Coordinates of C-alpha atoms and ligand atoms in Angstrom, one line a residue:
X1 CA 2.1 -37.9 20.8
X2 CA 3.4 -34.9 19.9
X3 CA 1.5 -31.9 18.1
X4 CA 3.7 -32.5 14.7
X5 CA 2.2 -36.3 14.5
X6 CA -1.2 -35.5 15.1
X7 CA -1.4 -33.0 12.2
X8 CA -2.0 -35.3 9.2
X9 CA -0.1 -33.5 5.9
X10 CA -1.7 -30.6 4.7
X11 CA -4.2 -30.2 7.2
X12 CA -5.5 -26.7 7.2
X13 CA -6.6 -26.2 10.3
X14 CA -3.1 -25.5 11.9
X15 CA -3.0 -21.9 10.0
X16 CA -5.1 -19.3 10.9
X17 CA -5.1 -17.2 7.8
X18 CA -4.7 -13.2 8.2
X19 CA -7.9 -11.3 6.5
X20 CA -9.8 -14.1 5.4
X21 CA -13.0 -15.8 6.0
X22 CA -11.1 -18.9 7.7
X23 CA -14.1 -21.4 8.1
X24 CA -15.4 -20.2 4.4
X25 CA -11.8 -20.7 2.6
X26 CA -11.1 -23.8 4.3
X27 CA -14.5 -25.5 2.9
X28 CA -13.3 -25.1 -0.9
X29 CA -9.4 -23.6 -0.6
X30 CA -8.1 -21.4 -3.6
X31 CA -4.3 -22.5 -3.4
X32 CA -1.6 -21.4 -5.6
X33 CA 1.9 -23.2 -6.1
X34 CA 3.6 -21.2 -8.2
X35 CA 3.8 -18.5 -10.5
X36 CA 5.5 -16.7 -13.6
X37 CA 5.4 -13.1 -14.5
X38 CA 1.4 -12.3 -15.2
X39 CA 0.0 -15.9 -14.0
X40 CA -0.3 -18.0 -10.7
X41 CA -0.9 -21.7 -11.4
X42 CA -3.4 -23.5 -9.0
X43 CA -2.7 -26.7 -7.5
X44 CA -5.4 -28.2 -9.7
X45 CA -3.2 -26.8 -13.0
X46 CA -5.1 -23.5 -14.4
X47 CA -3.1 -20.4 -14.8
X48 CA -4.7 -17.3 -13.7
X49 CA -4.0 -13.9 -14.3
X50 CA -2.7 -11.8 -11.9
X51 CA -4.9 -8.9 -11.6
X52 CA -3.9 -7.0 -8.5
X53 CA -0.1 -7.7 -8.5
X54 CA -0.1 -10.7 -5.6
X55 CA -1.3 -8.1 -2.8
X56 CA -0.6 -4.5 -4.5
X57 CA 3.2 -5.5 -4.3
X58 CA 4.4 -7.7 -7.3
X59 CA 5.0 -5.0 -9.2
X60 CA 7.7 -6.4 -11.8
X61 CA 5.4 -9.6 -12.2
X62 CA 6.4 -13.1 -10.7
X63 CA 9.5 -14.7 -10.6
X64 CA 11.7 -12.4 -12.1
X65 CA 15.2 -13.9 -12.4
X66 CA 17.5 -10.8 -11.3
X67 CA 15.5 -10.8 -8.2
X68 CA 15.6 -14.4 -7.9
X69 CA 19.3 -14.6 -9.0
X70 CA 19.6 -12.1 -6.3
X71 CA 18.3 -13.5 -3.1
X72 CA 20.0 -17.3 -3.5
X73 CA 23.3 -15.8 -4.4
X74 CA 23.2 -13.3 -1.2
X75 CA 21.7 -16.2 1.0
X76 CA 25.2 -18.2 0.3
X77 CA 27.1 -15.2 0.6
X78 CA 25.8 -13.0 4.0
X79 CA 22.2 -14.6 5.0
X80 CA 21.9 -12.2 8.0
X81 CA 24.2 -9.6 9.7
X82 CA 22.8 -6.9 12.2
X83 CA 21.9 -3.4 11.3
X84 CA 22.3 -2.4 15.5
X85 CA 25.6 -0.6 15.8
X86 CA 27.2 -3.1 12.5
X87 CA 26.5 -2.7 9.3
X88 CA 27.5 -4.7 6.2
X89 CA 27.6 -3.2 2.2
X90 CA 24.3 -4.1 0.7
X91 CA 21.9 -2.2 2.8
X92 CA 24.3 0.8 2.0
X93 CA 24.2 0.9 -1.5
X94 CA 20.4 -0.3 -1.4
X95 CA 19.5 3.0 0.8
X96 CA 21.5 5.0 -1.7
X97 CA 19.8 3.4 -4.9
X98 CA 16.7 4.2 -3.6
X99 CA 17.1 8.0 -2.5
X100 CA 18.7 8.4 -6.0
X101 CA 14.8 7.0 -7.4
X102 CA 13.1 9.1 -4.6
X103 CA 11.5 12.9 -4.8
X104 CA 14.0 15.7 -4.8
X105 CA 14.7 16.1 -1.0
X106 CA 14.0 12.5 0.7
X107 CA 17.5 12.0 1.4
X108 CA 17.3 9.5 3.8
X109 CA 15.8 5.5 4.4
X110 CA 15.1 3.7 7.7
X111 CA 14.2 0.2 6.7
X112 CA 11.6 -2.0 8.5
X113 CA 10.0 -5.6 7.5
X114 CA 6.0 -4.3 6.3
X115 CA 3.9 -1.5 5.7
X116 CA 2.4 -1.5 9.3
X117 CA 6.1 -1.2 10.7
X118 CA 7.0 1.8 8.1
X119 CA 3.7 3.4 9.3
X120 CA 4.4 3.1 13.1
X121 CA 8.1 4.1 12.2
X122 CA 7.0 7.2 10.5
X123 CA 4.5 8.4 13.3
X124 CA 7.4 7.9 16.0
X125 CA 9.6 9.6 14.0
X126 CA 7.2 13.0 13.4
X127 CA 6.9 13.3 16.6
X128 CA 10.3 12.6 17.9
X129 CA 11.3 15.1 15.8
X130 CA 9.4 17.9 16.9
X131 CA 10.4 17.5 20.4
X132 CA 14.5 17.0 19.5
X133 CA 13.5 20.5 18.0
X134 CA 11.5 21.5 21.4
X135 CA 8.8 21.3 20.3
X136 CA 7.7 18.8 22.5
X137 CA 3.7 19.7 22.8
X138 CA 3.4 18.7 19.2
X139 CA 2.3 15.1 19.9
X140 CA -1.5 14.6 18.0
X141 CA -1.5 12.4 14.9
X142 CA -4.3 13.4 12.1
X143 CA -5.1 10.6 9.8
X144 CA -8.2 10.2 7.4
X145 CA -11.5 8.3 7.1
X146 CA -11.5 5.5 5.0
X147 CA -7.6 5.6 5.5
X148 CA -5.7 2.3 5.5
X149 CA -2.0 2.4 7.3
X150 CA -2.2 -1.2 8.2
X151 CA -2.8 -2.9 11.5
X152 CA -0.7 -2.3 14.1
X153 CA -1.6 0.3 16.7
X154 CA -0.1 3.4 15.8
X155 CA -1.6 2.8 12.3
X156 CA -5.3 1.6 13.4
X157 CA -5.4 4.8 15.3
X158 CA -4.6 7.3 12.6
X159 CA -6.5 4.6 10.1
X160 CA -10.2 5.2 9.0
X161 CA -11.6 1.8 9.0
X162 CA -14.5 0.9 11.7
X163 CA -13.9 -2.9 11.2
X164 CA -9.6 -2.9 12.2
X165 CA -10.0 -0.5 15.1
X166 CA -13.9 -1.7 17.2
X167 CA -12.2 -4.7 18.6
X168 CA -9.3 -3.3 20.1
X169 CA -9.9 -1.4 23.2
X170 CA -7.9 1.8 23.2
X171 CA -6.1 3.5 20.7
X172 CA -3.6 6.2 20.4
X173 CA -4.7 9.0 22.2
X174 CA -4.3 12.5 20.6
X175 CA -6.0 11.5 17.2
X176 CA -7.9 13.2 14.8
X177 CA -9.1 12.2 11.1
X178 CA -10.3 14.0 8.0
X179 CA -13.4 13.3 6.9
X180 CA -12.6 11.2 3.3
X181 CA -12.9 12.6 -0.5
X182 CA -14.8 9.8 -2.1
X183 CA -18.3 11.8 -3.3
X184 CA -20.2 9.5 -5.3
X185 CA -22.8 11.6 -6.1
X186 CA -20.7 14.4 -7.5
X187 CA -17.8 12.3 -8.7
X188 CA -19.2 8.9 -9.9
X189 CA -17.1 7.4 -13.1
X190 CA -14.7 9.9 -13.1
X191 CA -12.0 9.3 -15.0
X192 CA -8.1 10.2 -13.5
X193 CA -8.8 12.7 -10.6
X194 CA -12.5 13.8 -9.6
X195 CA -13.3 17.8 -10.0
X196 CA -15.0 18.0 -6.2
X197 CA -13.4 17.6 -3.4
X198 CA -10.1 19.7 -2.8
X199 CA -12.1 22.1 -0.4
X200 CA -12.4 18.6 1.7
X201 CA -8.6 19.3 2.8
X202 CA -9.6 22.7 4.3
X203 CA -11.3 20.7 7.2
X204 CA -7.3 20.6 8.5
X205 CA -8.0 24.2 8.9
X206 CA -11.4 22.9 11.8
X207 CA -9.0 20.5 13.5
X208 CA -6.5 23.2 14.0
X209 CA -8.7 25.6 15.1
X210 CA -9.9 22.9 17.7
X211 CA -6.5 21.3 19.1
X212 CA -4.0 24.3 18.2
X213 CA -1.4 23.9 15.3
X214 CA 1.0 23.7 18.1
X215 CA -0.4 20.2 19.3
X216 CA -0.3 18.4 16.1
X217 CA 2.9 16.9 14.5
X218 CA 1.3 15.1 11.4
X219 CA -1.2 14.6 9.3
X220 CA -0.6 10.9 7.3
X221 CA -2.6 10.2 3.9
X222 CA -2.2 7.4 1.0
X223 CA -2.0 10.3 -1.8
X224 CA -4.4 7.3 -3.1
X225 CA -6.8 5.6 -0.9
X226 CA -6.2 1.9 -1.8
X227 CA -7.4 -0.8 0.5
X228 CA -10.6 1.3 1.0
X229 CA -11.2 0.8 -2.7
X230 CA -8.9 3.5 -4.8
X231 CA -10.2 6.6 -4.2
X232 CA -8.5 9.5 -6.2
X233 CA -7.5 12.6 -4.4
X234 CA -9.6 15.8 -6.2
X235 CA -7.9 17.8 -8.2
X236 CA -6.3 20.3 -6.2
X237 CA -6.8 18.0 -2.7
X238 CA -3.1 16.9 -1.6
X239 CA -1.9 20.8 -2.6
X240 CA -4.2 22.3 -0.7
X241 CA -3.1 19.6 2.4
X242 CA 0.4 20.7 1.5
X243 CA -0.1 24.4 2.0
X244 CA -1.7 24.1 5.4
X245 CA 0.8 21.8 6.9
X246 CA 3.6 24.2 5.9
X247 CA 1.1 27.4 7.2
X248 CA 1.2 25.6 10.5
X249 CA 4.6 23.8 10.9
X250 CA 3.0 20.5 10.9
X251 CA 4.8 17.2 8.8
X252 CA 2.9 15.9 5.8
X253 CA 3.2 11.7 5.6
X254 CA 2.7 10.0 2.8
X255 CA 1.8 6.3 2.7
X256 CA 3.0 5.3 0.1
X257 CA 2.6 1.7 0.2
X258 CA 0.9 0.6 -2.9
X259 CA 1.1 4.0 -5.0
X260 CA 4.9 3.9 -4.3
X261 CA 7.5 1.5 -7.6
X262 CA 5.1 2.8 -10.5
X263 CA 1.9 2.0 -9.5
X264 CA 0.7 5.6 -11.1
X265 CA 2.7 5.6 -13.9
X266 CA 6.0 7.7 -11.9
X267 CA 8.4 6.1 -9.5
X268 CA 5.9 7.1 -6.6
X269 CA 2.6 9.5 -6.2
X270 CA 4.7 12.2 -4.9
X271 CA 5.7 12.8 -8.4
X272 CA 2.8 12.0 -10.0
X273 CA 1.2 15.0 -7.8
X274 CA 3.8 17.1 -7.5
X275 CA 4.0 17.6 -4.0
X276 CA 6.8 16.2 -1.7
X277 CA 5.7 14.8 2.1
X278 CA 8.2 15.6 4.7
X279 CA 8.1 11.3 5.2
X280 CA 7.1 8.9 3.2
X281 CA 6.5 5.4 4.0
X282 CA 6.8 2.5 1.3
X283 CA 6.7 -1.4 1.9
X284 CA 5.7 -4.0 -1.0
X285 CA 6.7 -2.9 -4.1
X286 CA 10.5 -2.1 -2.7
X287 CA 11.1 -5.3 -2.9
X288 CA 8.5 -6.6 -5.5
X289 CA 6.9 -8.4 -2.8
X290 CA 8.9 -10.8 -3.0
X291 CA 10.7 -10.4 1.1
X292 CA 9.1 -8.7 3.5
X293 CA 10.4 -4.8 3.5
X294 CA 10.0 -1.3 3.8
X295 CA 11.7 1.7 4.0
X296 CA 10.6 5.2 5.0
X297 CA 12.1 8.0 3.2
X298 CA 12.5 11.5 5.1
X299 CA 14.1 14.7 4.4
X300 CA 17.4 16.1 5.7
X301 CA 15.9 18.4 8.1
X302 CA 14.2 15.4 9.8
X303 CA 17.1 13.1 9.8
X304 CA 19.7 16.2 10.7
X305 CA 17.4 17.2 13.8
X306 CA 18.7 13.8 15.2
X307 CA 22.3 14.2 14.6
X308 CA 23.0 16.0 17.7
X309 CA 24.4 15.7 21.4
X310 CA 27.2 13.0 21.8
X311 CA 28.4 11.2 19.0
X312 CA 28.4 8.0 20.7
X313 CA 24.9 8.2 21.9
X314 CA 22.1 6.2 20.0
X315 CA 19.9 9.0 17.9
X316 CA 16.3 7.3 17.5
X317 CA 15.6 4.5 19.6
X318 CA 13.7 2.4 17.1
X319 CA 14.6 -0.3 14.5
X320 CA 14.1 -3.7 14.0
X321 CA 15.9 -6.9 14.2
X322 CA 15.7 -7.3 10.5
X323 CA 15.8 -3.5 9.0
X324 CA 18.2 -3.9 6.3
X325 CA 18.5 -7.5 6.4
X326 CA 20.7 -9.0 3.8
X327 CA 18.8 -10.8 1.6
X328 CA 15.8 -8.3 1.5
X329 CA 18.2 -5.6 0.4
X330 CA 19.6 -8.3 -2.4
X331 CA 16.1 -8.5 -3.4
X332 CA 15.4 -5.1 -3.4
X333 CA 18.4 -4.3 -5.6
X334 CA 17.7 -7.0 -8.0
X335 CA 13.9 -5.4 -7.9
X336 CA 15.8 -1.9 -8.8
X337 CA 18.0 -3.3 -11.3
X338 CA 14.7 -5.0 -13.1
X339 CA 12.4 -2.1 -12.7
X340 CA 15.0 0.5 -14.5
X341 CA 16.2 -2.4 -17.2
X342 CA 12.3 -2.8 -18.2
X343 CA 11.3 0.8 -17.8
X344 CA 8.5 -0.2 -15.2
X345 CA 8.7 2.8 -12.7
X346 CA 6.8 4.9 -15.7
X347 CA 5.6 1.9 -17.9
X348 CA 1.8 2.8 -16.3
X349 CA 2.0 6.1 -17.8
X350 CA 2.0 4.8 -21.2
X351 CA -0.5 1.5 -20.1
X352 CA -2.7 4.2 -18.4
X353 CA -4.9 5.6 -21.7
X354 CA -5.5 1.9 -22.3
X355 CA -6.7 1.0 -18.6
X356 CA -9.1 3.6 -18.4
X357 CA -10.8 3.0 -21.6
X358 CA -11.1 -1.1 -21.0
X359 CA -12.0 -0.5 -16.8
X360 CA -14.3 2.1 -18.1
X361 CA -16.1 0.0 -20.4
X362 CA -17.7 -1.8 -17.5
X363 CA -19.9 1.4 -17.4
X364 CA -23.3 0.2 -18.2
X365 CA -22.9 -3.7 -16.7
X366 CA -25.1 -5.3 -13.7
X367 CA -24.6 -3.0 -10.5
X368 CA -22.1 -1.0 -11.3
X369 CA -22.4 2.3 -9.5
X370 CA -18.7 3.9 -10.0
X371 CA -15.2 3.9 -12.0
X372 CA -12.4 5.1 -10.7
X373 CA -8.8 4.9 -12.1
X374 CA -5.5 6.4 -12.1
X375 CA -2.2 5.3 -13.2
X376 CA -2.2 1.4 -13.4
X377 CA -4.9 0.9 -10.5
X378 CA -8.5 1.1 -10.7
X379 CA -11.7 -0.3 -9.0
X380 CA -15.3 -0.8 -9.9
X381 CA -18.0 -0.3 -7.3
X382 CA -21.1 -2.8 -7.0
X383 CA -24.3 -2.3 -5.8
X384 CA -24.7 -4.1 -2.6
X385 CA -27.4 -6.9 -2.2
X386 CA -29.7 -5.4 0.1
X387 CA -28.9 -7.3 3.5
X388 CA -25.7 -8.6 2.8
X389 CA -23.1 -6.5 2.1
X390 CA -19.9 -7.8 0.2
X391 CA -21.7 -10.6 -0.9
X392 CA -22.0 -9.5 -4.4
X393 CA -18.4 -8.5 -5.0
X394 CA -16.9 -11.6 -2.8
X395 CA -19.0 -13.8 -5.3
X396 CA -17.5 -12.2 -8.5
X397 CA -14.2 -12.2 -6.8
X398 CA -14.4 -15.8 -6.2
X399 CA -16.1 -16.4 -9.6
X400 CA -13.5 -14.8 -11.5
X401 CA -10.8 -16.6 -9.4
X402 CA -12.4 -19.8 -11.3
X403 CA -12.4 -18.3 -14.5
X404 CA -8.7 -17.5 -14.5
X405 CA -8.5 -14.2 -13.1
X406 CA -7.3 -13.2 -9.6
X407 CA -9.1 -9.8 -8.4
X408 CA -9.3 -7.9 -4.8
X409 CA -12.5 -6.7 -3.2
X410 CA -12.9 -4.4 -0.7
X411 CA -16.5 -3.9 0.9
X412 CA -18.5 -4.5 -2.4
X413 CA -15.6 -2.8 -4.6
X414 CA -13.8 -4.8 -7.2
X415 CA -10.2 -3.7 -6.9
X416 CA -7.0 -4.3 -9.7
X417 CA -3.8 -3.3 -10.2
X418 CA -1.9 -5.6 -11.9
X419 CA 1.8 -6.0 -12.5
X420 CA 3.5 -3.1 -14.6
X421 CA 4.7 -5.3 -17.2
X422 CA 1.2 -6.3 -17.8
X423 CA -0.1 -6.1 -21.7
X424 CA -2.8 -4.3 -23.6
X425 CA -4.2 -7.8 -24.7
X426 CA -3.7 -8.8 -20.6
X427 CA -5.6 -5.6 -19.6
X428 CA -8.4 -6.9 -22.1
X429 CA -8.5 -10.1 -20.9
X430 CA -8.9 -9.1 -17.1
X431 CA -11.6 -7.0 -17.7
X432 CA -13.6 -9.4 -19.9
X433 CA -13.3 -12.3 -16.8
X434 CA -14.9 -9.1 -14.5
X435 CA -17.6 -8.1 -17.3
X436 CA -18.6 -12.1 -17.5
X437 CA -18.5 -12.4 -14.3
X438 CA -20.9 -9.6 -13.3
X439 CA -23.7 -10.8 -16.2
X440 CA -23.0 -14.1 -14.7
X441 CA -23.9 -12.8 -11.1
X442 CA -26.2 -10.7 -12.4
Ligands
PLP501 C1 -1.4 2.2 2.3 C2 -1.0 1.1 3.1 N1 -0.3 1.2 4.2 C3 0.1 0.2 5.0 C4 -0.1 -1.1 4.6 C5 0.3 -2.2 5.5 O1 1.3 -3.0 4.9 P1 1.7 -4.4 5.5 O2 0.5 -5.3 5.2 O3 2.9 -4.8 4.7 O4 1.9 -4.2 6.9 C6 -0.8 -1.3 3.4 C7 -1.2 -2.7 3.0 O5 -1.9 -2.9 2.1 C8 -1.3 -0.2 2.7 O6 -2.0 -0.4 1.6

């Protein structure tokens, strides 16, 4: 008998589900079958609201019918063409749509299928690109604690979380890390950016003065902490990380993942800041989610350093199968398209008074211990139950999920950010599920 007939239908064994609790989910399943602009519905019926934008990526909301429209009438048209020495229109114009929505000077996109590949593809290129210049002893990597640059192994390395790198063996060599900014006991409920902290991105100034400026090629931050529960950078932080890259000729990254399409209120957290990486890597909301994508932007003097020798030799030996595919660019356009039409690249800005006040409110409720927000993201830390950590925000998470609200946790954080077209009344209504929910675990 073959595998396929011993399966019966919708079997849930078969699928071994990426960051879960496999054994745990499989017991009492949480399903969705479809969705529409701020709501899932569950196979048993009940809407529920999306909270944290699918996973950080929906950004537009669910379902939206350019993007739609989009991807079935490029599937009939060109369903897959390769981006290896052929090209084809749509991954032209998409590059060109989005360096015209990018920070003054990122000039150029090299597309991938995730965050994890935009991250690897971004390390690769920083130090490629020292040694086309000659530089070729600039090879160390400096990421951050509590930094989150996905999972594959150029990105575990430089990544600052003890749980995605223990298990597997050997890492990048040539790594450093930062130590990270989030200072509860100076900076708990802060609203928008904490006051302490910026002289945290002078400990660059340590790990040159142990390895040599002339060692390193990068340093890679998310401008906000996400995954590791939205930590705001200090006032001051990312400038001050600016000014000693450039002091010692070493590329800034930005991973730009989640803060990148409007998650702070500007197209990405470059703006929002005011300072421009040398790279910066974007996945999810490029596409709204909706097919796998990214694209990492970099600056002319990157991209030109490659332009040399023989014109018929290969520049950067890197891509993938799928950069540029077809249909993920149609999506991505039709994401374009609906994020200019509807205004949502800076719609957090004017959502962003109103999510502070109602995630603030929370101030005050069963174990909460911090606050933090900026732009259209926030999170609410929770006192752990002594002896099992998580336990308390995995149980609101999964309680809310049953009142009609989808949330994220992280550790024994509470994380949201939902979709940009998201209401005032919606915003009200997400934070009420999380205030129940906490007197109901209380
Ligand atoms: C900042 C950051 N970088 C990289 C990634 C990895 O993206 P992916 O899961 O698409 O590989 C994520 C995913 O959440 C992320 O938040």
């Amino acid at each position: 008998m073959s595998n396929r007939l011993k399966v019966t239908p919708n079997d849930l064994s078969a699928f071994w589900m990426p960051f879960t609790a496999n054994r745990q989910f499989k017991q009492a399943p949480r399903m969705f079958v479809s969705a529409k602009d701020m709501h899932y519905t569950t196979t048993d019926g009940r809407k529920v609201l999306d909270g944290t934008a699918g996973l950080w990526c929906v950004n537009a909301g669910h379902c939206r019918p350019k993007i739609t429209e989009a991807i079935a009438s490029q599937a009939g048209e060109l369903d897959f063409a390769p981006t290896f020495q052929m090209g084809h229109p749509i991954v032209f114009e998409f590059a060109n749509r989005l360096v015209d929505i990018a920070p003054a000077g990122l000039n150029h996109v090299f597309f991938t299928n995730s965050g994890s590949e935009s991250v690897d593809t971004a390390l690769k290129m920083a130090i490629a690109y020292h040694r086309a210049k000659g530089d070729g002893s600039r090879f160390r990597l400096i990421g951050r604690e509590r930094g989150y640059h996905g999972v594959n192994f150029g990105g575990i390395s430089v990544g600052g979380i003890v749980n995605n790198r223990k298990l597997f063996g050997t890492l990048l060599t040539g790594v450093d890390h930062l130590p990270h900014t989030h200072l509860p006991a100076k900076n708990a409920f802060t609203r928008g950016q904490p006051e302490h902290g910026a002289e945290l991105a002078d400990d660059l100034e340590r790990i040159v003065a142990l390895h040599d400026a002339s060692t390193i090629a990068a340093v890679i931050v998310e401008p906000v902490a996400g995954s590791t529960g939205v930590l705001v950078p200090p006032k001051g932080y990312l400038q001050k990380l600016r000014a000693i890259c450039d002091k010692h000729g070493i590329l800034l990254i930005f991973d730009e993942v989640i803060t990148g399409f409007g998650r702070l209120g500007t197209p990405f957290a470059a703006d929002y800041f005011g300072v421009t990486p040398d790279i910066m890597i974007t996945a999810k909301g490029v596409t709204n989610g909706v097919i796998p994508m990214g694209a990492v932007f970099v600056k002319s003097a990157i991209h030109d350093i490659f332009m040399n020798g023989p014109d018929h030799l290969i520049e950067f030996f890197h891509g993938y199968t799928y950069s540029g595919n077809p249909i993920a660019c149609a999506a991505g356009l039709g994401t374009l398209d609906t994020y200019k039409e509807e205004g949502l690249l800076t719609r957090g800005a004017e959502l962003a008074a109103h999510w502070e006040e109602a995630l603030h409110s929370l101030k005050g409720e069963p174990h909460v211990i911090d606050i933090r927000n900026i732009g259209l993201v926030g999170a609410v830390e929770l006192e752990p139950i002594p002896g099992s950590p998580t336990k308390r925000a995995f149980t609101a998470f999964v309680k809310a999920f049953e009142r009609g609200a989808l949330l994220r946790t992280t550790g024994d954080i509470i994380a949201m950010s939902p979709p940009l077209i998201v209401t005032k009344g919606q915003i009200d209504e997400l934070i009420d599920h999380v205030r129940e929910v906490l007197r109901m675990t209380a």
